[in-house]
């Protein structure tokens, strides 16, 4: 079964053709980052307009790359939630039109379920049940993946997402949007013990909180500026990265131990972080866990992961009709 999948929830317009949920036939991602960089973050209206401008070309290119006739696809899938409403609506409207014109089923996919599915593309042997840490720009969850379409969240951020904390701290340090990748790069050159940053406490044992950490970074930068002290940015990056990755791994691995999961996965944009990947591998080896990390090209937003999850949604009978709408906030 070949599914044509569309993703437009934030600042990437993407289309992929995926066979039987596991084989990516073609994948195209058009990033808007350069346009949003000017404003220090994603501007929702600009995102919607840019998706509108390029979605036809992105879909055409993905079909051309797959070397098939568009009428040969078996279904159309689309990210319908969560995300920026004006951005989601472009993908949803396009997918509805395409499914109707081709008379094919329409499969709505939750963006975070898509991120979780990204590991299925890289690892043919990965099957539920397992425990997944989802770390993106908008979400930080520890999720029990009980089955392909059956999820149970056991921990979540009570304020900022991990990627959001990275981007906001990076902005205060003077890096362009999105700053996560810059902190990651400069962290490798610094001394992680130079600046002490707080490990925030949460009521829920497996919940996260990153806004206090972000505020500490901002306050530390201001204090140095006011006192005229020189700030060692590389070491601040290293301290921040070590703090975030320790918080994420401490909670994730203790949840795995508590719930008895041997099989673990990480997904989402922040899964590309070199410090997180390294620490997670160390902990997994220490605790004898099997750890699945997505390849770097599948960490950030893409449509291949949507096409992958769509296959399992289809098998589970989760299709939509032409009344499908986009939803900005929706739980897993
Ligand atoms: O999953 P994603 O592409 O979009 C959302 O669904 O939010 O995640 C984007 C987030 C951004 O916050 C970005 O800064 C972060 O992932 N990110 C990183 C790295 N690469 C991307 N954060 C830390 N280290 C990285 N190497
Ligand atoms: Zn995402």
Coordinates of C-alpha atoms and ligand atoms in Angstrom, one line a residue:
X1 CA 0.0 0.0 0.0
X2 CA 1.5 3.4 -1.0
X3 CA 0.5 6.4 1.0
X4 CA 1.1 9.9 0.0
X5 CA 1.7 11.9 3.2
X6 CA 1.6 15.7 3.8
X7 CA 3.1 17.6 6.7
X8 CA 2.6 21.3 7.2
X9 CA 2.2 21.8 11.0
X10 CA 4.9 24.3 11.6
X11 CA 7.7 25.7 9.4
X12 CA 8.4 22.7 7.0
X13 CA 6.2 21.9 4.0
X14 CA 6.8 18.2 3.4
X15 CA 5.5 15.4 1.2
X16 CA 6.5 11.7 1.2
X17 CA 5.4 8.5 -0.5
X18 CA 5.7 5.5 1.9
X19 CA 5.1 1.9 1.2
X20 CA 3.4 -0.4 3.8
X21 CA 4.4 2.0 6.6
X22 CA 8.1 1.1 6.5
X23 CA 9.7 1.9 3.1
X24 CA 10.2 5.5 2.1
X25 CA 9.8 5.7 -1.7
X26 CA 10.4 9.4 -1.8
X27 CA 10.5 12.3 0.6
X28 CA 10.7 16.1 0.1
X29 CA 11.1 18.7 2.8
X30 CA 11.0 22.4 2.1
X31 CA 12.1 24.4 5.1
X32 CA 11.0 28.0 5.8
X33 CA 13.6 28.6 8.4
X34 CA 15.5 31.3 6.4
X35 CA 12.3 33.4 6.2
X36 CA 11.5 33.1 10.0
X37 CA 15.1 33.6 11.1
X38 CA 14.6 37.4 10.4
X39 CA 12.0 37.5 13.2
X40 CA 13.8 35.3 15.7
X41 CA 11.0 32.6 15.6
X42 CA 8.2 31.2 13.5
X43 CA 5.6 33.9 12.4
X44 CA 2.4 31.9 12.0
X45 CA 0.9 34.0 9.2
X46 CA 4.1 33.8 7.2
X47 CA 4.2 30.1 7.7
X48 CA 0.7 29.6 6.4
X49 CA 1.4 31.8 3.3
X50 CA 4.6 30.0 2.5
X51 CA 3.0 26.5 2.8
X52 CA 0.3 27.7 0.5
X53 CA 2.9 28.9 -2.0
X54 CA 5.0 25.8 -2.2
X55 CA 2.7 22.8 -1.3
X56 CA 1.8 22.0 -4.9
X57 CA 5.5 22.0 -6.0
X58 CA 6.5 19.9 -3.0
X59 CA 3.9 17.2 -3.7
X60 CA 4.7 17.2 -7.4
X61 CA 8.4 16.7 -6.6
X62 CA 7.7 13.9 -4.2
X63 CA 5.5 12.1 -6.8
X64 CA 8.1 12.7 -9.6
X65 CA 10.9 11.3 -7.4
X66 CA 8.8 8.2 -6.6
X67 CA 8.5 7.6 -10.3
X68 CA 4.9 6.7 -10.1
X69 CA 1.7 8.1 -11.5
X70 CA -0.2 10.0 -8.8
X71 CA -3.4 8.0 -9.5
X72 CA -1.4 4.8 -8.4
X73 CA -1.2 5.9 -4.8
X74 CA -3.6 4.0 -2.4
X75 CA -4.4 6.8 0.2
X76 CA -3.6 10.3 1.2
X77 CA -2.4 11.1 4.8
X78 CA -2.0 14.5 6.5
X79 CA -1.0 15.9 9.8
X80 CA -4.2 17.4 11.1
X81 CA -3.1 18.2 14.7
X82 CA -1.4 19.7 16.7
X83 CA 0.4 22.7 15.3
X84 CA -0.1 26.3 14.0
X85 CA -3.7 26.4 12.8
X86 CA -3.0 28.4 9.6
X87 CA -0.2 26.1 8.7
X88 CA -2.1 22.9 9.4
X89 CA -5.1 24.1 7.4
X90 CA -3.0 24.3 4.2
X91 CA -2.0 20.7 4.4
X92 CA -5.4 19.5 5.5
X93 CA -7.2 21.4 2.7
X94 CA -4.8 20.2 0.1
X95 CA -5.0 16.6 1.3
X96 CA -8.8 16.7 1.3
X97 CA -8.8 18.0 -2.3
X98 CA -6.3 15.4 -3.5
X99 CA -8.1 12.5 -1.8
X100 CA -11.4 13.6 -3.2
X101 CA -10.0 14.1 -6.8
X102 CA -8.3 10.7 -6.8
X103 CA -11.2 9.0 -4.9
X104 CA -8.8 7.6 -2.3
X105 CA -9.1 7.2 1.5
X106 CA -8.0 10.2 3.7
X107 CA -6.0 9.4 6.8
X108 CA -5.5 12.0 9.5
X109 CA -2.3 11.7 11.6
X110 CA -1.4 13.3 14.9
X111 CA 2.0 15.0 14.5
X112 CA 3.5 13.5 17.7
X113 CA 2.4 10.0 16.7
X114 CA 4.2 10.7 13.4
X115 CA 7.4 11.6 15.3
X116 CA 7.1 8.3 17.3
X117 CA 6.8 6.4 14.0
X118 CA 10.0 7.9 12.6
X119 CA 12.0 5.0 14.2
X120 CA 9.9 2.4 12.3
X121 CA 11.4 3.6 9.1
X122 CA 15.0 3.1 10.2
X123 CA 14.5 -0.1 12.3
X124 CA 12.5 -2.9 10.6
X125 CA 12.7 -4.9 13.9
X126 CA 11.1 -2.2 16.1
X127 CA 7.6 -3.1 17.1
X128 CA 5.5 -2.0 20.1
X129 CA 5.4 -2.2 23.1
X130 CA 8.2 0.1 24.1
X131 CA 8.8 3.4 25.9
X132 CA 9.4 6.5 23.9
X133 CA 10.8 9.9 24.9
X134 CA 9.4 12.6 22.5
X135 CA 11.4 15.8 22.5
X136 CA 10.5 18.5 20.0
X137 CA 10.0 22.2 19.8
X138 CA 6.5 22.0 21.1
X139 CA 6.4 18.8 23.1
X140 CA 8.3 16.8 25.8
X141 CA 6.6 13.5 26.6
X142 CA 7.4 10.1 28.0
X143 CA 5.0 7.8 26.2
X144 CA 4.2 4.2 26.6
X145 CA 3.7 2.9 23.0
X146 CA 1.5 0.0 23.8
X147 CA 0.6 -0.7 20.2
X148 CA 0.9 1.3 16.9
X149 CA -2.2 3.3 17.7
X150 CA -2.4 2.9 21.4
X151 CA -0.4 5.4 23.5
X152 CA -0.3 6.3 27.2
X153 CA 1.5 9.4 28.3
X154 CA 3.2 8.9 31.7
X155 CA 5.2 12.2 31.8
X156 CA 5.0 15.6 30.1
X157 CA 6.4 19.1 30.5
X158 CA 4.4 21.3 32.7
X159 CA 5.7 24.5 31.0
X160 CA 8.3 24.8 28.1
X161 CA 9.2 21.9 25.8
X162 CA 12.9 20.9 25.7
X163 CA 13.3 22.3 22.1
X164 CA 11.6 25.6 23.2
X165 CA 14.0 25.9 26.2
X166 CA 16.9 25.3 23.8
X167 CA 15.6 27.9 21.3
X168 CA 14.8 30.6 23.9
X169 CA 18.1 30.1 25.7
X170 CA 20.0 30.2 22.4
X171 CA 18.2 33.5 21.5
X172 CA 19.4 35.0 24.8
X173 CA 22.9 33.9 23.9
X174 CA 22.7 35.6 20.6
X175 CA 22.2 32.6 18.3
X176 CA 19.8 32.7 15.3
X177 CA 16.5 30.7 15.2
X178 CA 16.3 27.8 15.7
X179 CA 19.0 27.8 18.3
X180 CA 19.1 24.2 19.5
X181 CA 21.6 23.1 16.9
X182 CA 23.9 26.0 17.7
X183 CA 24.0 25.3 21.5
X184 CA 24.7 21.7 20.6
X185 CA 27.6 22.7 18.3
X186 CA 29.3 25.1 20.8
X187 CA 28.6 22.8 23.8
X188 CA 31.3 20.5 22.5
X189 CA 33.9 23.3 22.9
X190 CA 33.0 24.3 26.5
X191 CA 33.4 23.2 30.1
X192 CA 30.1 21.9 31.4
X193 CA 31.0 22.3 35.1
X194 CA 31.7 26.1 34.7
X195 CA 28.2 27.3 35.3
X196 CA 25.8 25.7 37.7
X197 CA 22.2 25.6 36.4
X198 CA 19.2 24.3 38.4
X199 CA 17.5 20.9 38.0
X200 CA 13.9 21.9 38.4
X201 CA 11.6 19.9 40.6
X202 CA 8.1 18.7 39.5
X203 CA 5.2 17.2 41.4
X204 CA 4.7 14.4 38.9
X205 CA 7.7 12.0 39.1
X206 CA 8.1 11.7 35.3
X207 CA 7.0 15.3 34.4
X208 CA 9.5 17.9 33.2
X209 CA 9.9 21.7 33.7
X210 CA 12.2 23.7 31.6
X211 CA 11.1 27.3 32.0
X212 CA 13.1 27.9 35.3
X213 CA 16.2 26.6 33.6
X214 CA 15.7 29.0 30.6
X215 CA 15.1 31.9 33.1
X216 CA 18.4 31.0 34.9
X217 CA 20.3 31.2 31.6
X218 CA 18.7 34.6 30.8
X219 CA 19.4 35.9 34.3
X220 CA 23.0 34.7 34.2
X221 CA 23.6 36.4 30.9
X222 CA 22.1 39.7 32.2
X223 CA 24.1 39.6 35.4
X224 CA 27.3 39.1 33.5
X225 CA 26.4 42.0 31.1
X226 CA 25.5 44.3 34.0
X227 CA 28.8 43.5 35.9
X228 CA 30.8 43.8 32.7
X229 CA 32.1 40.2 33.2
X230 CA 33.1 38.2 30.2
X231 CA 30.8 35.3 29.5
X232 CA 32.2 32.0 28.3
X233 CA 29.4 31.1 25.8
X234 CA 30.9 27.7 24.9
X235 CA 30.8 26.7 28.6
X236 CA 27.3 28.1 29.1
X237 CA 26.2 26.0 26.1
X238 CA 27.9 22.9 27.6
X239 CA 26.4 23.5 31.1
X240 CA 22.9 24.0 29.6
X241 CA 23.2 20.9 27.4
X242 CA 24.5 18.7 30.2
X243 CA 21.7 19.9 32.5
X244 CA 18.9 19.3 29.9
X245 CA 20.2 15.9 28.8
X246 CA 20.6 14.8 32.4
X247 CA 17.1 15.8 33.3
X248 CA 15.7 14.1 30.2
X249 CA 17.7 10.9 30.7
X250 CA 17.2 10.7 34.5
X251 CA 13.4 10.7 34.1
X252 CA 13.2 8.6 31.0
X253 CA 15.4 5.8 32.3
X254 CA 13.9 5.7 35.7
X255 CA 10.4 5.5 34.1
X256 CA 11.8 2.6 32.0
X257 CA 13.1 0.8 35.1
X258 CA 9.9 1.5 37.0
X259 CA 7.6 0.2 34.3
X260 CA 9.9 -2.6 33.2
X261 CA 10.6 -1.6 29.6
X262 CA 13.6 -3.1 28.0
X263 CA 13.0 -1.5 24.6
X264 CA 13.3 2.3 24.4
X265 CA 13.2 4.9 21.6
X266 CA 13.7 8.7 21.4
X267 CA 12.0 10.9 18.7
X268 CA 11.5 14.5 17.7
X269 CA 13.7 17.4 16.7
X270 CA 15.8 17.4 19.9
X271 CA 16.6 13.7 19.3
X272 CA 19.2 15.1 16.9
X273 CA 21.1 16.5 19.9
X274 CA 24.5 14.9 20.1
X275 CA 24.7 15.2 23.9
X276 CA 21.3 13.6 24.4
X277 CA 22.2 10.7 22.0
X278 CA 25.5 10.1 23.7
X279 CA 24.1 10.2 27.3
X280 CA 21.1 8.0 26.3
X281 CA 23.4 5.4 24.7
X282 CA 25.6 5.3 27.9
X283 CA 22.6 4.9 30.2
X284 CA 21.1 2.2 27.9
X285 CA 24.3 0.3 27.9
X286 CA 24.6 0.6 31.7
X287 CA 21.0 -0.6 32.3
X288 CA 21.0 -3.2 29.5
X289 CA 18.3 -1.5 27.5
X290 CA 17.8 -1.7 23.7
X291 CA 17.7 1.9 22.5
X292 CA 16.4 3.2 19.1
X293 CA 17.5 6.6 17.9
X294 CA 16.1 8.0 14.6
X295 CA 18.7 8.9 11.9
X296 CA 19.3 12.7 11.9
X297 CA 17.2 13.3 8.8
X298 CA 14.1 11.8 10.5
X299 CA 14.4 13.7 13.8
X300 CA 13.0 17.1 12.6
X301 CA 9.6 17.5 10.8
X302 CA 9.2 15.4 7.7
X303 CA 6.3 13.7 5.9
X304 CA 7.9 10.2 5.8
X305 CA 7.1 9.7 9.5
X306 CA 3.5 10.8 8.8
X307 CA 3.2 8.3 6.0
X308 CA 4.5 5.6 8.3
X309 CA 2.1 6.2 11.1
X310 CA -0.7 6.7 8.6
X311 CA -0.3 3.0 7.5
X312 CA -1.0 1.8 11.0
X313 CA -3.9 4.3 11.5
X314 CA -5.4 2.9 8.3
X315 CA -5.0 -0.7 9.5
X316 CA -6.7 0.4 12.7
X317 CA -9.7 1.9 10.7
X318 CA -8.8 5.5 11.4
X319 CA -9.8 7.3 8.2
X320 CA -11.6 10.6 7.8
X321 CA -14.2 12.1 5.4
X322 CA -14.3 15.6 3.8
X323 CA -15.4 17.1 7.1
X324 CA -11.8 16.7 8.5
X325 CA -10.6 19.9 10.1
X326 CA -7.2 21.0 11.5
X327 CA -6.9 21.2 15.3
X328 CA -4.2 23.4 16.9
X329 CA -4.0 21.6 20.3
X330 CA -4.9 17.9 20.6
X331 CA -3.6 15.3 23.1
X332 CA -2.1 12.1 21.8
Ligands
LIG1 O1 10.3 18.1 15.9 P1 10.7 19.4 15.5 O2 11.4 19.6 14.1 O3 9.5 20.4 15.4 C1 8.4 20.3 16.3 O4 7.5 19.4 16.2 O5 8.5 21.1 17.3 O6 11.6 20.0 16.6 C2 12.2 21.3 16.4 C3 13.1 21.6 17.6 C4 13.6 23.0 17.7 O7 13.3 23.5 19.0 C5 15.1 22.8 17.4 O8 15.9 23.8 18.0 C6 15.3 21.5 18.1 O9 14.2 20.7 17.7 N1 16.6 20.9 17.6 C7 17.7 20.7 18.4 C8 18.7 20.1 17.6 N2 18.2 20.1 16.4 C9 16.9 20.5 16.4 N3 17.8 20.9 19.8 C10 19.0 20.6 20.3 N4 20.0 20.1 19.6 C11 19.9 19.8 18.3 N5 21.0 19.3 17.6
LIG2 ZN1 7.6 18.1 15.0

